[in-house]
A tleap script that builds the chain and sets N, CA, C and O, in Angstrom:
source leaprc.protein.ff14SB
mol = sequence {
  NMET ASN PRO LEU LEU ALA ASP GLU HIE ILE
  VAL GLU THR GLY HIE GLU TYR THR ARG GLU
  ILE SER ASP GLY MET TYR GLY ASN LEU TRP
  TYR ARG VAL PHE GLY TYR ARG VAL SER PHE
  THR ALA TRP ARG GLN VAL TYR ASP CYS ARG
  VAL ARG LYS VAL THR ALA GLY ILE ALA ASN
  ILE PRO ALA ARG VAL GLU GLY TRP ARG TYR
  TRP GLU THR ARG ARG PRO MET PHE ARG GLY
  ARG LYS LEU SER ASP CARG
}
set mol.1.N position { -158.981 -65.316 -10.681 }
set mol.1.CA position { -158.092 -64.397 -11.342 }
set mol.1.C position { -157.086 -65.193 -12.178 }
set mol.1.O position { -156.439 -66.108 -11.670 }
set mol.2.N position { -156.961 -64.849 -13.429 }
set mol.2.CA position { -156.089 -65.573 -14.333 }
set mol.2.C position { -155.129 -64.581 -15.009 }
set mol.2.O position { -155.439 -64.058 -16.080 }
set mol.3.N position { -153.968 -64.318 -14.395 }
set mol.3.CA position { -153.046 -63.338 -15.003 }
set mol.3.C position { -152.399 -63.909 -16.256 }
set mol.3.O position { -152.157 -65.112 -16.354 }
set mol.4.N position { -152.126 -63.039 -17.200 }
set mol.4.CA position { -151.497 -63.439 -18.442 }
set mol.4.C position { -150.230 -62.616 -18.622 }
set mol.4.O position { -150.261 -61.387 -18.560 }
set mol.5.N position { -149.131 -63.295 -18.843 }
set mol.5.CA position { -147.851 -62.642 -19.043 }
set mol.5.C position { -147.402 -62.942 -20.460 }
set mol.5.O position { -147.222 -64.105 -20.821 }
set mol.6.N position { -147.222 -61.911 -21.264 }
set mol.6.CA position { -146.843 -62.138 -22.660 }
set mol.6.C position { -145.943 -61.018 -23.147 }
set mol.6.O position { -146.095 -59.860 -22.758 }
set mol.7.N position { -145.005 -61.383 -24.002 }
set mol.7.CA position { -144.124 -60.417 -24.636 }
set mol.7.C position { -143.622 -61.033 -25.928 }
set mol.7.O position { -143.400 -62.241 -26.004 }
set mol.8.N position { -143.448 -60.216 -26.924 }
set mol.8.CA position { -142.954 -60.703 -28.199 }
set mol.8.C position { -141.749 -59.884 -28.597 }
set mol.8.O position { -141.755 -58.657 -28.494 }
set mol.9.N position { -140.726 -60.559 -29.047 }
set mol.9.CA position { -139.509 -59.874 -29.489 }
set mol.9.C position { -138.983 -60.598 -30.709 }
set mol.9.O position { -138.766 -61.809 -30.674 }
set mol.10.N position { -138.778 -59.871 -31.774 }
set mol.10.CA position { -138.344 -60.465 -33.028 }
set mol.10.C position { -136.948 -59.945 -33.355 }
set mol.10.O position { -136.702 -58.738 -33.346 }
set mol.11.N position { -136.053 -60.861 -33.639 }
set mol.11.CA position { -134.706 -60.500 -34.073 }
set mol.11.C position { -134.626 -60.794 -35.557 }
set mol.11.O position { -134.756 -61.943 -35.981 }
set mol.12.N position { -134.413 -59.761 -36.337 }
set mol.12.CA position { -134.382 -59.927 -37.777 }
set mol.12.C position { -132.970 -60.232 -38.259 }
set mol.12.O position { -131.990 -59.856 -37.616 }
set mol.13.N position { -132.874 -60.912 -39.389 }
set mol.13.CA position { -131.570 -61.177 -39.981 }
set mol.13.C position { -131.047 -59.910 -40.634 }
set mol.13.O position { -131.766 -58.923 -40.787 }
set mol.14.N position { -129.797 -59.962 -41.010 }
set mol.14.CA position { -129.233 -58.806 -41.680 }
set mol.14.C position { -128.281 -58.023 -40.803 }
set mol.14.O position { -127.851 -56.935 -41.185 }
set mol.15.N position { -127.937 -58.551 -39.629 }
set mol.15.CA position { -126.971 -57.889 -38.774 }
set mol.15.C position { -125.590 -57.977 -39.402 }
set mol.15.O position { -125.247 -58.974 -40.037 }
set mol.16.N position { -124.810 -56.937 -39.223 }
set mol.16.CA position { -123.460 -56.940 -39.773 }
set mol.16.C position { -122.477 -56.502 -38.697 }
set mol.16.O position { -122.704 -55.516 -37.996 }
set mol.17.N position { -121.403 -57.234 -38.578 }
set mol.17.CA position { -120.358 -56.930 -37.597 }
set mol.17.C position { -119.022 -57.116 -38.287 }
set mol.17.O position { -118.751 -58.185 -38.832 }
set mol.18.N position { -118.181 -56.087 -38.273 }
set mol.18.CA position { -116.881 -56.151 -38.925 }
set mol.18.C position { -115.801 -55.832 -37.910 }
set mol.18.O position { -115.918 -54.888 -37.129 }
set mol.19.N position { -114.743 -56.637 -37.934 }
set mol.19.CA position { -113.646 -56.421 -36.993 }
set mol.19.C position { -112.374 -57.041 -37.561 }
set mol.19.O position { -112.422 -58.092 -38.200 }
set mol.20.N position { -111.246 -56.394 -37.328 }
set mol.20.CA position { -109.953 -56.935 -37.743 }
set mol.20.C position { -109.551 -58.039 -36.775 }
set mol.20.O position { -109.663 -57.883 -35.559 }
set mol.21.N position { -109.078 -59.165 -37.328 }
set mol.21.CA position { -108.618 -60.277 -36.499 }
set mol.21.C position { -107.093 -60.233 -36.462 }
set mol.21.O position { -106.449 -60.113 -37.504 }
set mol.22.N position { -106.526 -60.328 -35.288 }
set mol.22.CA position { -105.075 -60.284 -35.119 }
set mol.22.C position { -104.416 -61.445 -35.850 }
set mol.22.O position { -105.005 -62.518 -35.987 }
set mol.23.N position { -103.172 -61.222 -36.325 }
set mol.23.CA position { -102.420 -62.268 -37.023 }
set mol.23.C position { -102.257 -63.504 -36.143 }
set mol.23.O position { -101.914 -63.392 -34.966 }
set mol.24.N position { -102.506 -64.693 -36.721 }
set mol.24.CA position { -102.329 -65.946 -36.013 }
set mol.24.C position { -103.429 -66.279 -35.017 }
set mol.24.O position { -103.311 -67.250 -34.269 }
set mol.25.N position { -104.495 -65.488 -34.997 }
set mol.25.CA position { -105.581 -65.711 -34.031 }
set mol.25.C position { -106.867 -66.075 -34.781 }
set mol.25.O position { -106.990 -65.839 -35.983 }
set mol.26.N position { -107.816 -66.652 -34.045 }
set mol.26.CA position { -109.150 -66.946 -34.560 }
set mol.26.C position { -110.135 -66.004 -33.888 }
set mol.26.O position { -110.112 -65.828 -32.670 }
set mol.27.N position { -110.998 -65.402 -34.692 }
set mol.27.CA position { -112.018 -64.518 -34.151 }
set mol.27.C position { -113.270 -65.297 -33.806 }
set mol.27.O position { -113.700 -66.153 -34.579 }
set mol.28.N position { -113.863 -65.013 -32.653 }
set mol.28.CA position { -115.097 -65.653 -32.200 }
set mol.28.C position { -116.138 -64.564 -31.984 }
set mol.28.O position { -115.832 -63.501 -31.443 }
set mol.29.N position { -117.358 -64.831 -32.405 }
set mol.29.CA position { -118.407 -63.829 -32.299 }
set mol.29.C position { -119.681 -64.481 -31.779 }
set mol.29.O position { -120.062 -65.569 -32.212 }
set mol.30.N position { -120.315 -63.812 -30.865 }
set mol.30.CA position { -121.554 -64.312 -30.269 }
set mol.30.C position { -122.571 -63.196 -30.266 }
set mol.30.O position { -122.292 -62.096 -29.788 }
set mol.31.N position { -123.749 -63.469 -30.796 }
set mol.31.CA position { -124.843 -62.504 -30.795 }
set mol.31.C position { -125.897 -62.997 -29.824 }
set mol.31.O position { -126.252 -64.176 -29.835 }
set mol.32.N position { -126.393 -62.119 -28.998 }
set mol.32.CA position { -127.325 -62.552 -27.967 }
set mol.32.C position { -128.401 -61.503 -27.729 }
set mol.32.O position { -128.151 -60.300 -27.801 }
set mol.33.N position { -129.601 -61.989 -27.445 }
set mol.33.CA position { -130.684 -61.136 -26.977 }
set mol.33.C position { -130.751 -61.330 -25.471 }
set mol.33.O position { -131.023 -62.432 -24.995 }
set mol.34.N position { -130.508 -60.278 -24.731 }
set mol.34.CA position { -130.495 -60.360 -23.280 }
set mol.34.C position { -131.919 -60.287 -22.744 }
set mol.34.O position { -132.792 -59.686 -23.371 }
set mol.35.N position { -132.155 -60.895 -21.592 }
set mol.35.CA position { -133.498 -60.899 -21.041 }
set mol.35.C position { -133.494 -61.051 -19.539 }
set mol.35.O position { -132.478 -60.844 -18.876 }
set mol.36.N position { -134.637 -61.415 -19.018 }
set mol.36.CA position { -134.840 -61.576 -17.582 }
set mol.36.C position { -135.305 -62.998 -17.290 }
set mol.36.O position { -135.968 -63.620 -18.119 }
set mol.37.N position { -134.966 -63.497 -16.140 }
set mol.37.CA position { -135.454 -64.794 -15.687 }
set mol.37.C position { -136.253 -64.545 -14.414 }
set mol.37.O position { -135.720 -64.036 -13.428 }
set mol.38.N position { -137.522 -64.902 -14.440 }
set mol.38.CA position { -138.392 -64.659 -13.293 }
set mol.38.C position { -139.056 -65.956 -12.859 }
set mol.38.O position { -139.302 -66.848 -13.671 }
set mol.39.N position { -139.340 -66.045 -11.576 }
set mol.39.CA position { -140.098 -67.191 -11.078 }
set mol.39.C position { -141.521 -66.732 -10.785 }
set mol.39.O position { -141.761 -65.567 -10.471 }
set mol.40.N position { -142.452 -67.662 -10.894 }
set mol.40.CA position { -143.854 -67.324 -10.632 }
set mol.40.C position { -144.530 -68.470 -9.886 }
set mol.40.O position { -144.104 -69.622 -9.968 }
set mol.41.N position { -145.582 -68.135 -9.165 }
set mol.41.CA position { -146.402 -69.110 -8.452 }
set mol.41.C position { -147.857 -68.682 -8.572 }
set mol.41.O position { -148.171 -67.507 -8.384 }
set mol.42.N position { -148.743 -69.613 -8.882 }
set mol.42.CA position { -150.180 -69.342 -8.965 }
set mol.42.C position { -150.875 -70.038 -7.798 }
set mol.42.O position { -150.665 -71.227 -7.555 }
set mol.43.N position { -151.696 -69.289 -7.089 }
set mol.43.CA position { -152.416 -69.810 -5.926 }
set mol.43.C position { -153.910 -69.743 -6.172 }
set mol.43.O position { -154.375 -68.911 -6.950 }
set mol.44.N position { -154.672 -70.616 -5.513 }
set mol.44.CA position { -156.131 -70.606 -5.648 }
set mol.44.C position { -156.767 -70.857 -4.288 }
set mol.44.O position { -156.334 -71.728 -3.534 }
set mol.45.N position { -157.794 -70.085 -3.992 }
set mol.45.CA position { -158.524 -70.292 -2.740 }
set mol.45.C position { -159.619 -71.321 -3.009 }
set mol.45.O position { -160.443 -71.138 -3.905 }
set mol.46.N position { -159.625 -72.407 -2.226 }
set mol.46.CA position { -160.581 -73.490 -2.438 }
set mol.46.C position { -161.821 -73.283 -1.580 }
set mol.46.O position { -161.890 -72.335 -0.798 }
set mol.47.N position { -162.792 -74.163 -1.726 }
set mol.47.CA position { -164.112 -74.004 -1.101 }
set mol.47.C position { -164.068 -73.832 0.410 }
set mol.47.O position { -164.931 -73.146 0.959 }
set mol.48.N position { -163.106 -74.419 1.104 }
set mol.48.CA position { -163.058 -74.306 2.562 }
set mol.48.C position { -162.160 -73.142 3.011 }
set mol.48.O position { -161.707 -73.105 4.155 }
set mol.49.N position { -161.909 -72.184 2.086 }
set mol.49.CA position { -161.144 -70.959 2.346 }
set mol.49.C position { -159.647 -71.181 2.512 }
set mol.49.O position { -158.916 -70.240 2.823 }
set mol.50.N position { -159.184 -72.394 2.313 }
set mol.50.CA position { -157.740 -72.604 2.333 }
set mol.50.C position { -157.152 -72.210 0.984 }
set mol.50.O position { -157.843 -72.198 -0.035 }
set mol.51.N position { -155.876 -71.891 1.001 }
set mol.51.CA position { -155.189 -71.492 -0.220 }
set mol.51.C position { -154.250 -72.620 -0.642 }
set mol.51.O position { -153.476 -73.141 0.161 }
set mol.52.N position { -154.339 -72.983 -1.925 }
set mol.52.CA position { -153.512 -74.065 -2.444 }
set mol.52.C position { -152.702 -73.578 -3.643 }
set mol.52.O position { -153.166 -72.770 -4.448 }
set mol.53.N position { -151.494 -74.088 -3.733 }
set mol.53.CA position { -150.657 -73.742 -4.872 }
set mol.53.C position { -151.120 -74.538 -6.086 }
set mol.53.O position { -151.269 -75.759 -6.022 }
set mol.54.N position { -151.346 -73.836 -7.191 }
set mol.54.CA position { -151.793 -74.468 -8.425 }
set mol.54.C position { -150.588 -74.867 -9.278 }
set mol.54.O position { -150.507 -75.998 -9.758 }
set mol.55.N position { -149.668 -73.948 -9.460 }
set mol.55.CA position { -148.488 -74.220 -10.276 }
set mol.55.C position { -147.377 -73.245 -9.919 }
set mol.55.O position { -147.618 -72.213 -9.292 }
set mol.56.N position { -146.182 -73.575 -10.317 }
set mol.56.CA position { -145.034 -72.699 -10.117 }
set mol.56.C position { -144.032 -72.999 -11.221 }
set mol.56.O position { -144.024 -74.092 -11.787 }
set mol.57.N position { -143.198 -72.032 -11.518 }
set mol.57.CA position { -142.212 -72.260 -12.566 }
set mol.57.C position { -141.278 -71.083 -12.747 }
set mol.57.O position { -141.286 -70.127 -11.971 }
set mol.58.N position { -140.477 -71.178 -13.787 }
set mol.58.CA position { -139.538 -70.129 -14.141 }
set mol.58.C position { -139.787 -69.754 -15.592 }
set mol.58.O position { -139.959 -70.631 -16.438 }
set mol.59.N position { -139.806 -68.465 -15.889 }
set mol.59.CA position { -140.020 -67.982 -17.248 }
set mol.59.C position { -138.847 -67.118 -17.677 }
set mol.59.O position { -138.332 -66.319 -16.894 }
set mol.60.N position { -138.430 -67.283 -18.924 }
set mol.60.CA position { -137.409 -66.424 -19.516 }
set mol.60.C position { -138.113 -65.392 -20.372 }
set mol.60.O position { -138.814 -65.733 -21.325 }
set mol.61.N position { -137.922 -64.121 -20.025 }
set mol.61.CA position { -138.598 -63.032 -20.720 }
set mol.61.C position { -137.544 -62.229 -21.476 }
set mol.61.O position { -136.624 -61.692 -20.859 }
set mol.62.N position { -137.660 -62.137 -22.788 }
set mol.62.CA position { -136.665 -61.368 -23.543 }
set mol.62.C position { -136.809 -59.878 -23.287 }
set mol.62.O position { -137.917 -59.376 -23.096 }
set mol.63.N position { -135.693 -59.181 -23.282 }
set mol.63.CA position { -135.691 -57.731 -23.167 }
set mol.63.C position { -135.413 -57.158 -24.549 }
set mol.63.O position { -135.140 -57.903 -25.490 }
set mol.64.N position { -135.479 -55.894 -24.668 }
set mol.64.CA position { -135.201 -55.262 -25.950 }
set mol.64.C position { -133.737 -54.833 -26.034 }
set mol.64.O position { -133.412 -53.805 -26.628 }
set mol.65.N position { -132.866 -55.633 -25.434 }
set mol.65.CA position { -131.436 -55.347 -25.450 }
set mol.65.C position { -130.743 -56.475 -26.211 }
set mol.65.O position { -130.897 -57.648 -25.873 }
set mol.66.N position { -129.992 -56.115 -27.222 }
set mol.66.CA position { -129.273 -57.086 -28.022 }
set mol.66.C position { -127.806 -56.690 -28.029 }
set mol.66.O position { -127.467 -55.525 -27.819 }
set mol.67.N position { -126.945 -57.654 -28.270 }
set mol.67.CA position { -125.546 -57.277 -28.282 }
set mol.67.C position { -124.631 -58.324 -28.882 }
set mol.67.O position { -124.972 -59.503 -28.975 }
set mol.68.N position { -123.454 -57.857 -29.286 }
set mol.68.CA position { -122.403 -58.696 -29.831 }
set mol.68.C position { -121.322 -58.880 -28.789 }
set mol.68.O position { -121.043 -57.962 -28.018 }
set mol.69.N position { -120.708 -60.053 -28.754 }
set mol.69.CA position { -119.533 -60.302 -27.928 }
set mol.69.C position { -118.467 -60.888 -28.836 }
set mol.69.O position { -118.701 -61.886 -29.517 }
set mol.70.N position { -117.297 -60.266 -28.843 }
set mol.70.CA position { -116.204 -60.710 -29.698 }
set mol.70.C position { -114.991 -61.021 -28.835 }
set mol.70.O position { -114.692 -60.290 -27.891 }
set mol.71.N position { -114.274 -62.132 -29.164 }
set mol.71.CA position { -113.023 -62.448 -28.493 }
set mol.71.C position { -112.150 -63.256 -29.448 }
set mol.71.O position { -112.637 -63.814 -30.431 }
set mol.72.N position { -110.859 -63.310 -29.145 }
set mol.72.CA position { -109.915 -64.029 -29.990 }
set mol.72.C position { -109.267 -65.170 -29.208 }
set mol.72.O position { -109.042 -65.073 -28.002 }
set mol.73.N position { -108.969 -66.269 -29.939 }
set mol.73.CA position { -108.293 -67.422 -29.341 }
set mol.73.C position { -107.176 -67.874 -30.280 }
set mol.73.O position { -107.176 -67.547 -31.467 }
set mol.74.N position { -106.242 -68.616 -29.739 }
set mol.74.CA position { -105.131 -69.117 -30.555 }
set mol.74.C position { -105.529 -70.343 -31.384 }
set mol.74.O position { -104.887 -70.644 -32.391 }
set mol.75.N position { -106.573 -71.043 -30.970 }
set mol.75.CA position { -107.070 -72.220 -31.685 }
set mol.75.C position { -108.558 -72.031 -31.961 }
set mol.75.O position { -109.234 -71.296 -31.241 }
set mol.76.N position { -109.079 -72.701 -33.016 }
set mol.76.CA position { -110.526 -72.629 -33.231 }
set mol.76.C position { -111.257 -73.305 -32.074 }
set mol.76.O position { -110.890 -74.409 -31.671 }
set mol.77.N position { -112.279 -72.658 -31.542 }
set mol.77.CA position { -113.010 -73.163 -30.371 }
set mol.77.C position { -114.510 -73.161 -30.657 }
set mol.77.O position { -115.009 -72.389 -31.475 }
set mol.78.N position { -115.207 -74.051 -29.955 }
set mol.78.CA position { -116.673 -74.043 -29.952 }
set mol.78.C position { -117.129 -74.441 -28.563 }
set mol.78.O position { -116.816 -75.529 -28.080 }
set mol.79.N position { -117.870 -73.552 -27.928 }
set mol.79.CA position { -118.358 -73.766 -26.555 }
set mol.79.C position { -117.231 -74.160 -25.603 }
set mol.79.O position { -117.385 -75.049 -24.765 }
set mol.80.N position { -116.096 -73.479 -25.751 }
set mol.80.CA position { -114.977 -73.705 -24.857 }
set mol.80.C position { -114.131 -74.919 -25.172 }
set mol.80.O position { -113.207 -75.237 -24.423 }
set mol.81.N position { -114.431 -75.611 -26.274 }
set mol.81.CA position { -113.672 -76.803 -26.637 }
set mol.81.C position { -112.847 -76.553 -27.881 }
set mol.81.O position { -113.312 -75.898 -28.814 }
set mol.82.N position { -111.641 -77.060 -27.906 }
set mol.82.CA position { -110.741 -76.936 -29.034 }
set mol.82.C position { -111.270 -77.776 -30.200 }
set mol.82.O position { -111.613 -78.944 -30.019 }
set mol.83.N position { -111.336 -77.182 -31.395 }
set mol.83.CA position { -111.837 -77.889 -32.565 }
set mol.83.C position { -110.741 -78.573 -33.358 }
set mol.83.O position { -110.998 -79.570 -34.033 }
set mol.84.N position { -109.518 -78.052 -33.289 }
set mol.84.CA position { -108.437 -78.605 -34.095 }
set mol.84.C position { -107.116 -78.442 -33.378 }
set mol.84.O position { -106.935 -77.503 -32.603 }
set mol.85.N position { -106.183 -79.362 -33.635 }
set mol.85.CA position { -104.845 -79.264 -33.049 }
set mol.85.C position { -103.914 -78.379 -33.873 }
set mol.85.O position { -102.800 -78.083 -33.442 }
set mol.86.N position { -104.358 -77.960 -35.041 }
set mol.86.CA position { -103.506 -77.136 -35.908 }
set mol.86.C position { -103.461 -75.705 -35.458 }
set mol.86.O position { -102.789 -74.883 -36.081 }
savepdb mol mol.pdb
quit
């Protein structure tokens, strides 16, 4: 038995997000496609009727849920790090 797990999800360009940024603040925006993380294991029964593990792993499966996350900071940031002292 050879199970096949497949899914395709395409995110097209052309998204638009508009928001007022507060005075003296920097606006940060993150776009993300949310999904699922699953673990899998493949087993095989060998000639002497014992069962052996063939492979195991973790797969990230995209869902059809997309979303924006917006927040403001006092300094420009990237991945939680300050970009400038100004």
